PDB file of N, CA and C in Angstrom:
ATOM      1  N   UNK A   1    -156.121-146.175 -64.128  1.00  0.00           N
ATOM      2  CA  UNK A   1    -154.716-145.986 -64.344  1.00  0.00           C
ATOM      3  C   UNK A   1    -153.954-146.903 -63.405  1.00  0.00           C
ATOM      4  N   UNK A   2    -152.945-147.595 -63.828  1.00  0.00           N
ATOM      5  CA  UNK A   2    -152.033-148.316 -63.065  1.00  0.00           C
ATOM      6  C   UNK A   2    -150.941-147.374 -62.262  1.00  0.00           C
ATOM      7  N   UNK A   3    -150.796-147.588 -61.339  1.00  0.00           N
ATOM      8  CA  UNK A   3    -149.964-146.813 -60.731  1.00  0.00           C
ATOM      9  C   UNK A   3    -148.671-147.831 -60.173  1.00  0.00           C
ATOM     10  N   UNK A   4    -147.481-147.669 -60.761  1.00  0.00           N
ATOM     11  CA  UNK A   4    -146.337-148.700 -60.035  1.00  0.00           C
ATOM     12  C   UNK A   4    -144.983-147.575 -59.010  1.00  0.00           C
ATOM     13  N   UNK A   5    -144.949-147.862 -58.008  1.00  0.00           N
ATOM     14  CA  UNK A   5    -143.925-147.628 -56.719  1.00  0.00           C
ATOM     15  C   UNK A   5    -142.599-148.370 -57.115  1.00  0.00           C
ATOM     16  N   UNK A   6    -141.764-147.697 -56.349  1.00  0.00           N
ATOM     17  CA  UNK A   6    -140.795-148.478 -56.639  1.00  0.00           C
ATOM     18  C   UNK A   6    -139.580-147.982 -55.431  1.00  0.00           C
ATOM     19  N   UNK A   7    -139.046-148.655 -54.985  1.00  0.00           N
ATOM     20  CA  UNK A   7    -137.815-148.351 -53.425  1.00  0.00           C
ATOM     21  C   UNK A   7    -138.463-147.565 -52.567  1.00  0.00           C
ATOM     22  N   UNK A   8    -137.932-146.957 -52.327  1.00  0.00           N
ATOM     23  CA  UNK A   8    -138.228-145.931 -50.491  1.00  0.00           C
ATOM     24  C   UNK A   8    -139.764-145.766 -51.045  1.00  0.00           C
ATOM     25  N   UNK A   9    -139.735-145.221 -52.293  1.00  0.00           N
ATOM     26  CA  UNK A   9    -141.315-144.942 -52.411  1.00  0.00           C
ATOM     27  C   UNK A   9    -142.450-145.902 -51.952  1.00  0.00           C
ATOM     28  N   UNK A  10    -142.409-146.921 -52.821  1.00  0.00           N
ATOM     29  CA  UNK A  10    -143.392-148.350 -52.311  1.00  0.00           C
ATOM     30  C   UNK A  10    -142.664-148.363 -50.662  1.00  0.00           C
ATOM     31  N   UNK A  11    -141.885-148.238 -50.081  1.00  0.00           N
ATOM     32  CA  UNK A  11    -141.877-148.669 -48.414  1.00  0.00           C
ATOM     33  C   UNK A  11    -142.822-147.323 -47.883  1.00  0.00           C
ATOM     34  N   UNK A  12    -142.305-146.450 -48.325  1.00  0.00           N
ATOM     35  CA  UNK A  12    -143.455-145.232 -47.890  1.00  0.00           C
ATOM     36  C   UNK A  12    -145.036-145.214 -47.618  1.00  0.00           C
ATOM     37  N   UNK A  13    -145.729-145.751 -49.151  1.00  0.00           N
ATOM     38  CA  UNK A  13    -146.898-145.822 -50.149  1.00  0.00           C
ATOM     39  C   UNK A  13    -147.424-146.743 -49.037  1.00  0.00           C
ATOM     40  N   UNK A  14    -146.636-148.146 -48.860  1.00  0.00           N
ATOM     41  CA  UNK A  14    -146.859-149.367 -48.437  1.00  0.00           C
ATOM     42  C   UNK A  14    -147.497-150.437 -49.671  1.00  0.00           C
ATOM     43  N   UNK A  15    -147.264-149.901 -50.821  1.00  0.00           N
ATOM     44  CA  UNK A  15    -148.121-150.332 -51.661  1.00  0.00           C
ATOM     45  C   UNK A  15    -146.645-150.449 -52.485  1.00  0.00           C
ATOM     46  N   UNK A  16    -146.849-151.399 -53.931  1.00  0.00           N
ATOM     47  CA  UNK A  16    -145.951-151.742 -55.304  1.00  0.00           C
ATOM     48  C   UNK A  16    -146.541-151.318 -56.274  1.00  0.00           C
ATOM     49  N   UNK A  17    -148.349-151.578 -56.097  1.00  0.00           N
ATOM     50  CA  UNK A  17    -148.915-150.862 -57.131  1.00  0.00           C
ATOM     51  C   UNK A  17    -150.413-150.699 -56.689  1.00  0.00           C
ATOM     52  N   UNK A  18    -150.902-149.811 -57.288  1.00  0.00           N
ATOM     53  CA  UNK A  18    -152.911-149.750 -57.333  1.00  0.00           C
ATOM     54  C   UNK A  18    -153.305-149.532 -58.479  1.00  0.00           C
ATOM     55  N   UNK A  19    -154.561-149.619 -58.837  1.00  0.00           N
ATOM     56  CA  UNK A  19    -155.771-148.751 -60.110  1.00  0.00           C
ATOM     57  C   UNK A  19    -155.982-147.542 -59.123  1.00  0.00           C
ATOM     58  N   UNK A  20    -155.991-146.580 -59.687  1.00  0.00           N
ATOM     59  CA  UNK A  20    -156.961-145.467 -59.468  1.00  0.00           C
ATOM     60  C   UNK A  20    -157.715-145.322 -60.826  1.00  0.00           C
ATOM     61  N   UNK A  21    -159.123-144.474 -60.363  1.00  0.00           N
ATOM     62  CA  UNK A  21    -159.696-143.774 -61.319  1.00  0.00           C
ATOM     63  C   UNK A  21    -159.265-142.377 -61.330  1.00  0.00           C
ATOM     64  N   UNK A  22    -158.546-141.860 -62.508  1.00  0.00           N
ATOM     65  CA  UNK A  22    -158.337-140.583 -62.320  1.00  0.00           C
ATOM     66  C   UNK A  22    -159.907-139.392 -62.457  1.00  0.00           C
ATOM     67  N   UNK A  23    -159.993-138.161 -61.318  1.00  0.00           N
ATOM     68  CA  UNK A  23    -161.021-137.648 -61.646  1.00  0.00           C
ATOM     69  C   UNK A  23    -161.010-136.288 -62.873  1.00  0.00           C
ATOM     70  N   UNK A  24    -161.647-136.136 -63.492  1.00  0.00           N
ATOM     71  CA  UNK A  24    -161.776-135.177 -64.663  1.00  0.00           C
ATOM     72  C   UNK A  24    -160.447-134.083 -64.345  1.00  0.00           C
ATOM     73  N   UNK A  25    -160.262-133.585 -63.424  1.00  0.00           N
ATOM     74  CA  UNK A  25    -159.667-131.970 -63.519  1.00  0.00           C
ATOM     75  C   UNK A  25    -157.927-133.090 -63.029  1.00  0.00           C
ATOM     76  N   UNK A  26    -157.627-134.145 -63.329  1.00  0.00           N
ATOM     77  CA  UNK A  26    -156.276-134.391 -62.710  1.00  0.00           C
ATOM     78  C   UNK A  26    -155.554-135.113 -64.300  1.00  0.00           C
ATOM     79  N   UNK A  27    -154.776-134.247 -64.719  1.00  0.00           N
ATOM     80  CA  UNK A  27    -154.104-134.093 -65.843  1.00  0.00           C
ATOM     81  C   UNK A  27    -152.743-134.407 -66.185  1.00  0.00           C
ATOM     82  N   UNK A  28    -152.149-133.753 -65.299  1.00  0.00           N
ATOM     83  CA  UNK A  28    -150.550-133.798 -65.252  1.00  0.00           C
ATOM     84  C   UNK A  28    -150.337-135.007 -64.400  1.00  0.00           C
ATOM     85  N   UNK A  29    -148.737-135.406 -64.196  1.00  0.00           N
ATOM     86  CA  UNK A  29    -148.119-135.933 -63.203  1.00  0.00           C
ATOM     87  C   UNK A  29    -148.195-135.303 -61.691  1.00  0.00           C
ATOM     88  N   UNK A  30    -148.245-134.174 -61.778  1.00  0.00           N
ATOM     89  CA  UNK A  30    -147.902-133.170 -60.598  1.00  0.00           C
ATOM     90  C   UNK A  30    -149.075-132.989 -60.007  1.00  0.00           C
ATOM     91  N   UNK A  31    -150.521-133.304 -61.045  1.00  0.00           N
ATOM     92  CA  UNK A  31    -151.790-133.428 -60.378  1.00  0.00           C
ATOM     93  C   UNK A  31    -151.873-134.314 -59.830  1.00  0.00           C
ATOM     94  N   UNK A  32    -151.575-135.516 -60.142  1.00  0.00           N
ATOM     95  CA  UNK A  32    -151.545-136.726 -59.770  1.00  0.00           C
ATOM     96  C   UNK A  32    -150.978-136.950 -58.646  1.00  0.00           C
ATOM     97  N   UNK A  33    -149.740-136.787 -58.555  1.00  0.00           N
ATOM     98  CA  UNK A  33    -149.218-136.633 -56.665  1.00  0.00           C
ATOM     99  C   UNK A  33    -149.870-135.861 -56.097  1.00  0.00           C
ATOM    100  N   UNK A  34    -150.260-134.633 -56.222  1.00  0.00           N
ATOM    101  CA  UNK A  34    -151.262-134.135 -55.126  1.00  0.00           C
ATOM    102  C   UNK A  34    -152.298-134.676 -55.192  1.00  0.00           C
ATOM    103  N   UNK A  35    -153.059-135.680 -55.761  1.00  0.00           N
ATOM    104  CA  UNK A  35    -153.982-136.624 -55.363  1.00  0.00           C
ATOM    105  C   UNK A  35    -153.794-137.556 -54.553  1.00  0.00           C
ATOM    106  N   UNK A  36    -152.941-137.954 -55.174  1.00  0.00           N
ATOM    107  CA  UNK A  36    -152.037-139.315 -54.199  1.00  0.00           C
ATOM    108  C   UNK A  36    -151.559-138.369 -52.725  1.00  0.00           C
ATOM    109  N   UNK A  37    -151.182-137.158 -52.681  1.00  0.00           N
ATOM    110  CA  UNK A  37    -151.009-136.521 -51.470  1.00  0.00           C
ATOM    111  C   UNK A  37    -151.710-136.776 -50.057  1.00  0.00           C
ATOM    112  N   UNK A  38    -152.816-136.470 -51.044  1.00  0.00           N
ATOM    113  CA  UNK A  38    -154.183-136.725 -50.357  1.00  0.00           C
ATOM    114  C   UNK A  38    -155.045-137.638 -49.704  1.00  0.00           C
ATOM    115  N   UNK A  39    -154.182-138.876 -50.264  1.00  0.00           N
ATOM    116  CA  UNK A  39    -154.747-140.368 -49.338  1.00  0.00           C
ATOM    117  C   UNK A  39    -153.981-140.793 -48.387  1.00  0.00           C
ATOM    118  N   UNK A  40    -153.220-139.913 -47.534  1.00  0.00           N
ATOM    119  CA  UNK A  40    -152.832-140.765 -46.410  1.00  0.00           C
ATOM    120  C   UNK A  40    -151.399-140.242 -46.240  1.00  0.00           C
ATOM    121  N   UNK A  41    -150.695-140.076 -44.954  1.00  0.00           N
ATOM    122  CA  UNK A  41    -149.796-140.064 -44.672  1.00  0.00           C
ATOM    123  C   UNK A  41    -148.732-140.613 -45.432  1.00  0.00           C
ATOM    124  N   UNK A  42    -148.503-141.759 -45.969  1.00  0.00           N
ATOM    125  CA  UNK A  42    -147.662-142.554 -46.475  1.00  0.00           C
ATOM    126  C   UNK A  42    -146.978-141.836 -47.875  1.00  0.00           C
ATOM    127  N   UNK A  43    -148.364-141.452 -48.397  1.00  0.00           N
ATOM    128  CA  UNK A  43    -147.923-140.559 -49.332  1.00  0.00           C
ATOM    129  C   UNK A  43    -147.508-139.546 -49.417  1.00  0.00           C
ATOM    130  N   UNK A  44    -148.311-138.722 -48.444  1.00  0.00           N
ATOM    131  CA  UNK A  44    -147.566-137.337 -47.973  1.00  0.00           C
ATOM    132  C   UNK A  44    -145.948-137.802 -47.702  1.00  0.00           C
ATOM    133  N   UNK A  45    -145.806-138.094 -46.460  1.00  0.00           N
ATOM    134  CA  UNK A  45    -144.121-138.436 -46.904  1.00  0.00           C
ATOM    135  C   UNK A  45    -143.602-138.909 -48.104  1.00  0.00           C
ATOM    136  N   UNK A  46    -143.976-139.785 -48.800  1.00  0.00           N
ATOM    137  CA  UNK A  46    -143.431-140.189 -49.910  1.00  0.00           C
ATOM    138  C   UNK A  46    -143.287-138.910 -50.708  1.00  0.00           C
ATOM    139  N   UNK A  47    -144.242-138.511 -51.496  1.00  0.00           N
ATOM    140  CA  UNK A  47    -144.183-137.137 -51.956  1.00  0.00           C
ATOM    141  C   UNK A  47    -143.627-135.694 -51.462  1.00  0.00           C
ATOM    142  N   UNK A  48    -143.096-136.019 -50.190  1.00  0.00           N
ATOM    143  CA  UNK A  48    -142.849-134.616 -49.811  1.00  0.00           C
ATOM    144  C   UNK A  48    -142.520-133.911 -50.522  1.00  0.00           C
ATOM    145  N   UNK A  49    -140.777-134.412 -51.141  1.00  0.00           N
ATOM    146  CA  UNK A  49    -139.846-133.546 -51.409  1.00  0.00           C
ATOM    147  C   UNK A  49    -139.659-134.116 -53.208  1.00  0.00           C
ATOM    148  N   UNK A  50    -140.829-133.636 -53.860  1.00  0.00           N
ATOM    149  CA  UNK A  50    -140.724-133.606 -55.385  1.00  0.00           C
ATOM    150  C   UNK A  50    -139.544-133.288 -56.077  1.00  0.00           C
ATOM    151  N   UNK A  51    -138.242-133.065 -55.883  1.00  0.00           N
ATOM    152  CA  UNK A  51    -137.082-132.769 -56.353  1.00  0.00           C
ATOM    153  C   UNK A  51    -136.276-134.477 -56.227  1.00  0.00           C
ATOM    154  N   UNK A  52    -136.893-135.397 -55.106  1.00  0.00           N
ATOM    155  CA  UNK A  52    -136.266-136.486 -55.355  1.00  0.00           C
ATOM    156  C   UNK A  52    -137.075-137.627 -55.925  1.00  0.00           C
ATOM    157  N   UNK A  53    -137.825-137.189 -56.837  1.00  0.00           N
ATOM    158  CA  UNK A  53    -138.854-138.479 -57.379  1.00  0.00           C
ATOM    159  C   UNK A  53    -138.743-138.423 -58.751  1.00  0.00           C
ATOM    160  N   UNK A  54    -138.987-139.300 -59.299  1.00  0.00           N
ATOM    161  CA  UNK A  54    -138.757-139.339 -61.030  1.00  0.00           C
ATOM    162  C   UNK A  54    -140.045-139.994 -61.483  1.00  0.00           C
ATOM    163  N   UNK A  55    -140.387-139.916 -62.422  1.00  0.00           N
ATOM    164  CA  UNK A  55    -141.815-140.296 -63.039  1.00  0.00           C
ATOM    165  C   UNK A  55    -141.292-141.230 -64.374  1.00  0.00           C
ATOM    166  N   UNK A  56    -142.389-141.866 -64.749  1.00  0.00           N
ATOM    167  CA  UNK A  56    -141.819-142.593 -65.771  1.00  0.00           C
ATOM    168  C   UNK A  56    -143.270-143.324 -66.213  1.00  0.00           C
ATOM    169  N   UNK A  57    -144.083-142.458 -67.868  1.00  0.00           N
ATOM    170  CA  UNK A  57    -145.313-142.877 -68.279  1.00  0.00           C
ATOM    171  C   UNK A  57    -145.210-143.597 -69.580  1.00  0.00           C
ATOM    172  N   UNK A  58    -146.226-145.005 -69.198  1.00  0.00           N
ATOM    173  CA  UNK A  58    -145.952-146.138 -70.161  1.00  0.00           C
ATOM    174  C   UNK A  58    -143.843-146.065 -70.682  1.00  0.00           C
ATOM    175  N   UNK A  59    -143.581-146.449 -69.470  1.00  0.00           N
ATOM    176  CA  UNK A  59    -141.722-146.836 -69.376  1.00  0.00           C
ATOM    177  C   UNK A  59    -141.201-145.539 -70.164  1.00  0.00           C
ATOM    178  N   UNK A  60    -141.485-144.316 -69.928  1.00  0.00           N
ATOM    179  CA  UNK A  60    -140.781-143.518 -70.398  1.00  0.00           C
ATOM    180  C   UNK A  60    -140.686-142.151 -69.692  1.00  0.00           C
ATOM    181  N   UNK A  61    -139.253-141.678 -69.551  1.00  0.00           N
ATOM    182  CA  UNK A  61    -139.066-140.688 -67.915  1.00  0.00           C
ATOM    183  C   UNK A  61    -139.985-139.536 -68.217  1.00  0.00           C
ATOM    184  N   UNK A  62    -140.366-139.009 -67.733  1.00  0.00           N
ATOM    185  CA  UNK A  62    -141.299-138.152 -67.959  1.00  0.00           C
ATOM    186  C   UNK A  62    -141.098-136.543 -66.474  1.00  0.00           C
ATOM    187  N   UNK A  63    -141.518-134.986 -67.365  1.00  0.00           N
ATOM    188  CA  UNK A  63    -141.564-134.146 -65.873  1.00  0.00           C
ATOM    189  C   UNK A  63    -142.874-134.074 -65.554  1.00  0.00           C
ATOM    190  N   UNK A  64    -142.571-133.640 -64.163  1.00  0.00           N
ATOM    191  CA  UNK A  64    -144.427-133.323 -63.530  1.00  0.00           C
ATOM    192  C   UNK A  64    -145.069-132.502 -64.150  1.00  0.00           C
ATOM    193  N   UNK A  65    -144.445-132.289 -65.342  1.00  0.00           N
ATOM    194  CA  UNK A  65    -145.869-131.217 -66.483  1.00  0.00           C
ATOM    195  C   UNK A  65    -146.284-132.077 -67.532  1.00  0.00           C
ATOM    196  N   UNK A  66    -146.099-133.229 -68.063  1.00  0.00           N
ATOM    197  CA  UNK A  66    -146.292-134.293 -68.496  1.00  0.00           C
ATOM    198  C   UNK A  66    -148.130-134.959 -68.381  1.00  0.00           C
ATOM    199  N   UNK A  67    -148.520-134.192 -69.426  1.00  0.00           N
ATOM    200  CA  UNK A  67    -150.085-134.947 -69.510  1.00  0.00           C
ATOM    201  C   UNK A  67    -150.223-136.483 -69.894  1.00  0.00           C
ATOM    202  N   UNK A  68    -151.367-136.867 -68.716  1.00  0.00           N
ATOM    203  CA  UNK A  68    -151.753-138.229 -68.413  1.00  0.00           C
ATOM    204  C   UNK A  68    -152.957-138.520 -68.684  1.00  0.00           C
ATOM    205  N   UNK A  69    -153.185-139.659 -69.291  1.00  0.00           N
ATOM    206  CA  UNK A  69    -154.611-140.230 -69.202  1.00  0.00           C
ATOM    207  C   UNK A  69    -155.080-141.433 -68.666  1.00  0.00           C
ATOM    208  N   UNK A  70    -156.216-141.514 -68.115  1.00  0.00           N
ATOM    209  CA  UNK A  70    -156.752-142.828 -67.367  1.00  0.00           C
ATOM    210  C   UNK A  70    -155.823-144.212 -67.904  1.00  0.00           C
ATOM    211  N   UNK A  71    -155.342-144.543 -69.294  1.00  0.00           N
ATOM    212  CA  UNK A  71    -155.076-145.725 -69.662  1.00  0.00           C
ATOM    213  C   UNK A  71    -153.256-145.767 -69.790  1.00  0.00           C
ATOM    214  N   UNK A  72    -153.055-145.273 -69.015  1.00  0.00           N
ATOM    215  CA  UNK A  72    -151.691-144.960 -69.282  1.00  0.00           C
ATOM    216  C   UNK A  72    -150.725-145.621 -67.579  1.00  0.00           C
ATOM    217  N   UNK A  73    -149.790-146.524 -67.777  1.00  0.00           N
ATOM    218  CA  UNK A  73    -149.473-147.438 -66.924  1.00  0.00           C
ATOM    219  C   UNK A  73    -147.840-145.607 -66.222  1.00  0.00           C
ATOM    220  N   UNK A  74    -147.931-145.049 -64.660  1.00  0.00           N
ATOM    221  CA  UNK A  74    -147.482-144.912 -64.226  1.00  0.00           C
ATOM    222  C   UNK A  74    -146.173-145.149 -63.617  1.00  0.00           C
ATOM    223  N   UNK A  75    -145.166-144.843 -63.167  1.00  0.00           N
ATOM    224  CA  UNK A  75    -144.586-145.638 -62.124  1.00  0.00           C
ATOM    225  C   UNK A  75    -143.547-144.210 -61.546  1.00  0.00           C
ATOM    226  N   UNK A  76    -143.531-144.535 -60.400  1.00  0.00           N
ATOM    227  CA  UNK A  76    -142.890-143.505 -59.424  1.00  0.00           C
ATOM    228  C   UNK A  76    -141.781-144.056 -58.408  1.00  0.00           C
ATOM    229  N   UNK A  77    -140.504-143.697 -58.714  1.00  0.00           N
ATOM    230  CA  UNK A  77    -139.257-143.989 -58.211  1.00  0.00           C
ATOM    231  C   UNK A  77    -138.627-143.213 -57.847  1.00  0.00           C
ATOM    232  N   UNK A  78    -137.023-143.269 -56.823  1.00  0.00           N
ATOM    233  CA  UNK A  78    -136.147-142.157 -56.331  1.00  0.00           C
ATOM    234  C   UNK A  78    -135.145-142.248 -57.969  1.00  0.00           C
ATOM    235  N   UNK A  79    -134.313-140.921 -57.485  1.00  0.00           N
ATOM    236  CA  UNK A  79    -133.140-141.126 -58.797  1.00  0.00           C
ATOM    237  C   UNK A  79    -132.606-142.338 -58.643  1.00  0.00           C
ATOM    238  N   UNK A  80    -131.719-142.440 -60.095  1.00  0.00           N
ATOM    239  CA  UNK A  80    -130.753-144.153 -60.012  1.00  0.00           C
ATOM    240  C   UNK A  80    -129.763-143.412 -60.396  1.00  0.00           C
ATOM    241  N   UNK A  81    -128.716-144.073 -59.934  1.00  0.00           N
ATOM    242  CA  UNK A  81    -127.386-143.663 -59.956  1.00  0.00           C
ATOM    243  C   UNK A  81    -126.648-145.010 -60.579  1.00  0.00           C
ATOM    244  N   UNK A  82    -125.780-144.683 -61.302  1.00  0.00           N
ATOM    245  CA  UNK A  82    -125.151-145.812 -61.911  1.00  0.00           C
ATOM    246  C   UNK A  82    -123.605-145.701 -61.673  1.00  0.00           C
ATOM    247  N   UNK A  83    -122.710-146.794 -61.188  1.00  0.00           N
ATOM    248  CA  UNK A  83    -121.442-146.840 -61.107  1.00  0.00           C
ATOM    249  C   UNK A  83    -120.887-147.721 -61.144  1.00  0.00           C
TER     250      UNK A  83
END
């Protein structure tokens, strides 16, 4: 799975993007950050506060109950505000 960052997040991550292999039991979006939780500080902060992150699978916004599969391009950003 492609995984793409994007603002505070990628400065967090330290990363813009990776492959992961997703493992069998990680399904959702919401599984998926607590995986990503799980590798490192960077993410833990990044992820803390799930009320300010937006998801968005193969370019389309998506909630953390949103089923995922290995071939499916990610990306994880703060809200956008438009004015």
């Amino acid at each position: 799975m492609k995984i793409l960052y994007f603002s505070w997040v990628r400065d967090r991550v330290g990363l813009g993007n990776e492959d992961v292999v997703l493992p069998e039991n990680v399904t959702t979006i919401e599984q998926l950050v607590n995986l990503l939780k799980s590798q490192g500080d960077g993410y833990t902060h990044a992820f803390s506060d799930l009320s300010i992150i937006r998801a968005a699978v193969n370019h389309e916004h998506v909630k953390l109950d949103h089923t995922i599969c290995e071939n499916d391009e990610v990306a994880f950003f703060p809200p956008v505000t438009g004015g």
